[in-house]
């Protein structure tokens, strides 16, 4: 499990593409909190984050959720 959590942390630590930019804000056990900068509406941003991670090397094998925390 530790390797999987590290993968999530490393993947989103300084992720950037044409739609979003993320930085890792905090990590507690299996929960990672990200700061996300995007012009997308919230629902589209969540979908984009999920799809981006799902297409990463081990993203399709991991169960994860994305929630907006303000």
Short mmCIF file of N, CA and C in Angstrom, two decimals:
data_model
loop_
_atom_site.label_atom_id
_atom_site.label_comp_id
_atom_site.label_asym_id
_atom_site.label_seq_id
_atom_site.Cartn_x
_atom_site.Cartn_y
_atom_site.Cartn_z
N UNK A 1 0.82 -1.21 0.00
CA UNK A 1 0.00 0.00 0.00
C UNK A 1 0.86 1.26 0.00
N UNK A 2 1.98 1.25 0.70
CA UNK A 2 2.80 2.46 0.80
C UNK A 2 3.30 2.92 -0.56
N UNK A 3 3.64 1.98 -1.45
CA UNK A 3 4.09 2.34 -2.78
C UNK A 3 2.99 2.99 -3.60
N UNK A 4 1.76 2.54 -3.41
CA UNK A 4 0.63 3.12 -4.12
C UNK A 4 0.35 4.54 -3.65
N UNK A 5 0.43 4.76 -2.35
CA UNK A 5 0.21 6.10 -1.81
C UNK A 5 1.30 7.04 -2.30
N UNK A 6 2.53 6.57 -2.31
CA UNK A 6 3.64 7.39 -2.80
C UNK A 6 3.43 7.73 -4.28
N UNK A 7 2.92 6.80 -5.06
CA UNK A 7 2.65 7.07 -6.47
C UNK A 7 1.64 8.20 -6.61
N UNK A 8 0.56 8.15 -5.84
CA UNK A 8 -0.46 9.21 -5.88
C UNK A 8 0.17 10.54 -5.50
N UNK A 9 0.95 10.55 -4.43
CA UNK A 9 1.60 11.79 -3.98
C UNK A 9 2.52 12.34 -5.06
N UNK A 10 3.37 11.49 -5.61
CA UNK A 10 4.32 11.94 -6.62
C UNK A 10 3.62 12.40 -7.90
N UNK A 11 2.55 11.71 -8.26
CA UNK A 11 1.85 12.04 -9.49
C UNK A 11 1.25 13.44 -9.43
N UNK A 12 0.60 13.77 -8.31
CA UNK A 12 -0.10 15.05 -8.21
C UNK A 12 0.72 16.16 -7.55
N UNK A 13 1.92 15.86 -7.08
CA UNK A 13 2.72 16.85 -6.35
C UNK A 13 2.87 18.15 -7.15
N UNK A 14 3.26 18.08 -8.38
CA UNK A 14 3.41 19.26 -9.23
C UNK A 14 2.88 18.97 -10.63
N UNK A 15 1.71 18.37 -10.70
CA UNK A 15 1.12 18.00 -11.99
C UNK A 15 0.61 19.24 -12.72
N UNK A 16 0.78 19.26 -14.04
CA UNK A 16 0.28 20.39 -14.82
C UNK A 16 -0.02 19.89 -16.23
N UNK A 17 -1.18 20.28 -16.75
CA UNK A 17 -1.50 20.07 -18.16
C UNK A 17 -2.24 21.31 -18.65
N UNK A 18 -2.87 21.21 -19.81
CA UNK A 18 -3.53 22.38 -20.39
C UNK A 18 -4.80 22.78 -19.66
N UNK A 19 -5.31 21.93 -18.77
CA UNK A 19 -6.58 22.22 -18.09
C UNK A 19 -6.45 22.44 -16.58
N UNK A 20 -5.45 21.82 -15.94
CA UNK A 20 -5.31 21.94 -14.48
C UNK A 20 -3.85 22.03 -14.08
N UNK A 21 -3.67 22.55 -12.88
CA UNK A 21 -2.35 22.56 -12.24
C UNK A 21 -2.60 22.16 -10.79
N UNK A 22 -1.84 21.17 -10.31
CA UNK A 22 -2.05 20.70 -8.94
C UNK A 22 -0.76 20.83 -8.13
N UNK A 23 -0.95 20.95 -6.85
CA UNK A 23 0.17 20.87 -5.91
C UNK A 23 -0.34 20.12 -4.68
N UNK A 24 0.53 19.37 -4.07
CA UNK A 24 0.18 18.57 -2.91
C UNK A 24 0.17 19.46 -1.68
N UNK A 25 -0.98 19.54 -1.03
CA UNK A 25 -1.13 20.40 0.14
C UNK A 25 -0.82 19.63 1.42
N UNK A 26 -1.38 18.42 1.55
CA UNK A 26 -1.12 17.61 2.73
C UNK A 26 -1.42 16.14 2.44
N UNK A 27 -0.84 15.28 3.27
CA UNK A 27 -1.08 13.85 3.16
C UNK A 27 -1.29 13.31 4.57
N UNK A 28 -2.40 12.58 4.75
CA UNK A 28 -2.68 11.91 6.01
C UNK A 28 -3.09 10.49 5.70
N UNK A 29 -2.26 9.55 6.09
CA UNK A 29 -2.51 8.13 5.83
C UNK A 29 -2.77 7.91 4.35
N UNK A 30 -4.02 7.62 3.98
CA UNK A 30 -4.31 7.36 2.57
C UNK A 30 -5.07 8.52 1.91
N UNK A 31 -5.09 9.67 2.56
CA UNK A 31 -5.80 10.84 2.01
C UNK A 31 -4.78 11.89 1.59
N UNK A 32 -4.89 12.30 0.35
CA UNK A 32 -4.05 13.38 -0.16
C UNK A 32 -4.94 14.58 -0.46
N UNK A 33 -4.55 15.75 0.02
CA UNK A 33 -5.29 16.97 -0.24
C UNK A 33 -4.46 17.80 -1.22
N UNK A 34 -5.11 18.19 -2.31
CA UNK A 34 -4.42 18.93 -3.37
C UNK A 34 -4.97 20.34 -3.48
N UNK A 35 -4.11 21.26 -3.87
CA UNK A 35 -4.55 22.56 -4.34
C UNK A 35 -4.64 22.41 -5.85
N UNK A 36 -5.77 22.81 -6.43
CA UNK A 36 -5.96 22.70 -7.87
C UNK A 36 -6.31 24.07 -8.43
N UNK A 37 -5.61 24.45 -9.50
CA UNK A 37 -5.90 25.68 -10.20
C UNK A 37 -6.44 25.29 -11.57
N UNK A 38 -7.63 25.80 -11.90
CA UNK A 38 -8.26 25.46 -13.17
C UNK A 38 -9.37 26.45 -13.49
N UNK A 39 -9.60 26.65 -14.77
CA UNK A 39 -10.74 27.46 -15.21
C UNK A 39 -11.97 26.60 -15.47
N UNK A 40 -11.84 25.31 -15.32
CA UNK A 40 -12.97 24.39 -15.54
C UNK A 40 -14.00 24.53 -14.43
N UNK A 41 -15.27 24.32 -14.77
CA UNK A 41 -16.28 24.21 -13.71
C UNK A 41 -15.94 23.02 -12.81
N UNK A 42 -16.40 23.03 -11.58
CA UNK A 42 -16.02 22.01 -10.60
C UNK A 42 -16.25 20.59 -11.08
N UNK A 43 -17.42 20.30 -11.65
CA UNK A 43 -17.71 18.93 -12.09
C UNK A 43 -16.78 18.49 -13.21
N UNK A 44 -16.47 19.38 -14.14
CA UNK A 44 -15.54 19.04 -15.22
C UNK A 44 -14.12 18.86 -14.68
N UNK A 45 -13.75 19.68 -13.70
CA UNK A 45 -12.43 19.56 -13.09
C UNK A 45 -12.28 18.20 -12.40
N UNK A 46 -13.29 17.78 -11.66
CA UNK A 46 -13.26 16.47 -11.00
C UNK A 46 -13.13 15.37 -12.05
N UNK A 47 -13.91 15.44 -13.09
CA UNK A 47 -13.86 14.42 -14.15
C UNK A 47 -12.47 14.40 -14.80
N UNK A 48 -11.90 15.56 -15.04
CA UNK A 48 -10.57 15.63 -15.66
C UNK A 48 -9.50 15.03 -14.75
N UNK A 49 -9.57 15.33 -13.46
CA UNK A 49 -8.60 14.77 -12.50
C UNK A 49 -8.71 13.25 -12.47
N UNK A 50 -9.94 12.73 -12.39
CA UNK A 50 -10.14 11.28 -12.36
C UNK A 50 -9.61 10.62 -13.63
N UNK A 51 -9.95 11.18 -14.79
CA UNK A 51 -9.51 10.59 -16.06
C UNK A 51 -8.00 10.66 -16.22
N UNK A 52 -7.41 11.77 -15.80
CA UNK A 52 -5.95 11.92 -15.90
C UNK A 52 -5.26 10.87 -15.06
N UNK A 53 -5.70 10.68 -13.82
CA UNK A 53 -5.06 9.70 -12.95
C UNK A 53 -5.35 8.28 -13.41
N UNK A 54 -6.57 8.05 -13.88
CA UNK A 54 -6.95 6.71 -14.34
C UNK A 54 -6.05 6.24 -15.49
N UNK A 55 -5.56 7.17 -16.29
CA UNK A 55 -4.70 6.82 -17.43
C UNK A 55 -3.21 6.82 -17.08
N UNK A 56 -2.89 7.00 -15.81
CA UNK A 56 -1.49 6.91 -15.37
C UNK A 56 -1.11 5.43 -15.27
N UNK A 57 0.18 5.13 -15.11
CA UNK A 57 0.62 3.72 -15.11
C UNK A 57 -0.13 2.77 -14.18
N UNK A 58 -0.46 3.18 -12.95
CA UNK A 58 -1.20 2.26 -12.07
C UNK A 58 -2.54 2.84 -11.64
N UNK A 59 -2.93 3.97 -12.18
CA UNK A 59 -4.18 4.62 -11.79
C UNK A 59 -5.41 3.77 -12.01
N UNK A 60 -5.43 2.99 -13.08
CA UNK A 60 -6.61 2.17 -13.35
C UNK A 60 -6.76 1.02 -12.36
N UNK A 61 -5.71 0.69 -11.64
CA UNK A 61 -5.76 -0.41 -10.68
C UNK A 61 -6.12 0.05 -9.26
N UNK A 62 -6.15 1.36 -9.05
CA UNK A 62 -6.41 1.89 -7.71
C UNK A 62 -7.83 2.44 -7.60
N UNK A 63 -8.42 2.27 -6.43
CA UNK A 63 -9.72 2.88 -6.14
C UNK A 63 -9.44 4.22 -5.48
N UNK A 64 -10.08 5.27 -5.99
CA UNK A 64 -9.89 6.59 -5.40
C UNK A 64 -11.12 7.44 -5.64
N UNK A 65 -11.28 8.47 -4.84
CA UNK A 65 -12.37 9.42 -5.02
C UNK A 65 -11.78 10.81 -5.10
N UNK A 66 -12.55 11.70 -5.69
CA UNK A 66 -12.15 13.11 -5.78
C UNK A 66 -13.30 13.93 -5.20
N UNK A 67 -12.98 14.80 -4.26
CA UNK A 67 -13.98 15.65 -3.62
C UNK A 67 -13.48 17.07 -3.60
N UNK A 68 -14.41 18.02 -3.68
CA UNK A 68 -14.09 19.43 -3.55
C UNK A 68 -14.11 19.79 -2.06
N UNK A 69 -13.03 20.36 -1.58
CA UNK A 69 -12.94 20.83 -0.21
C UNK A 69 -12.53 22.30 -0.28
N UNK A 70 -13.39 23.14 0.24
CA UNK A 70 -13.08 24.58 0.16
C UNK A 70 -12.65 25.12 1.49
#
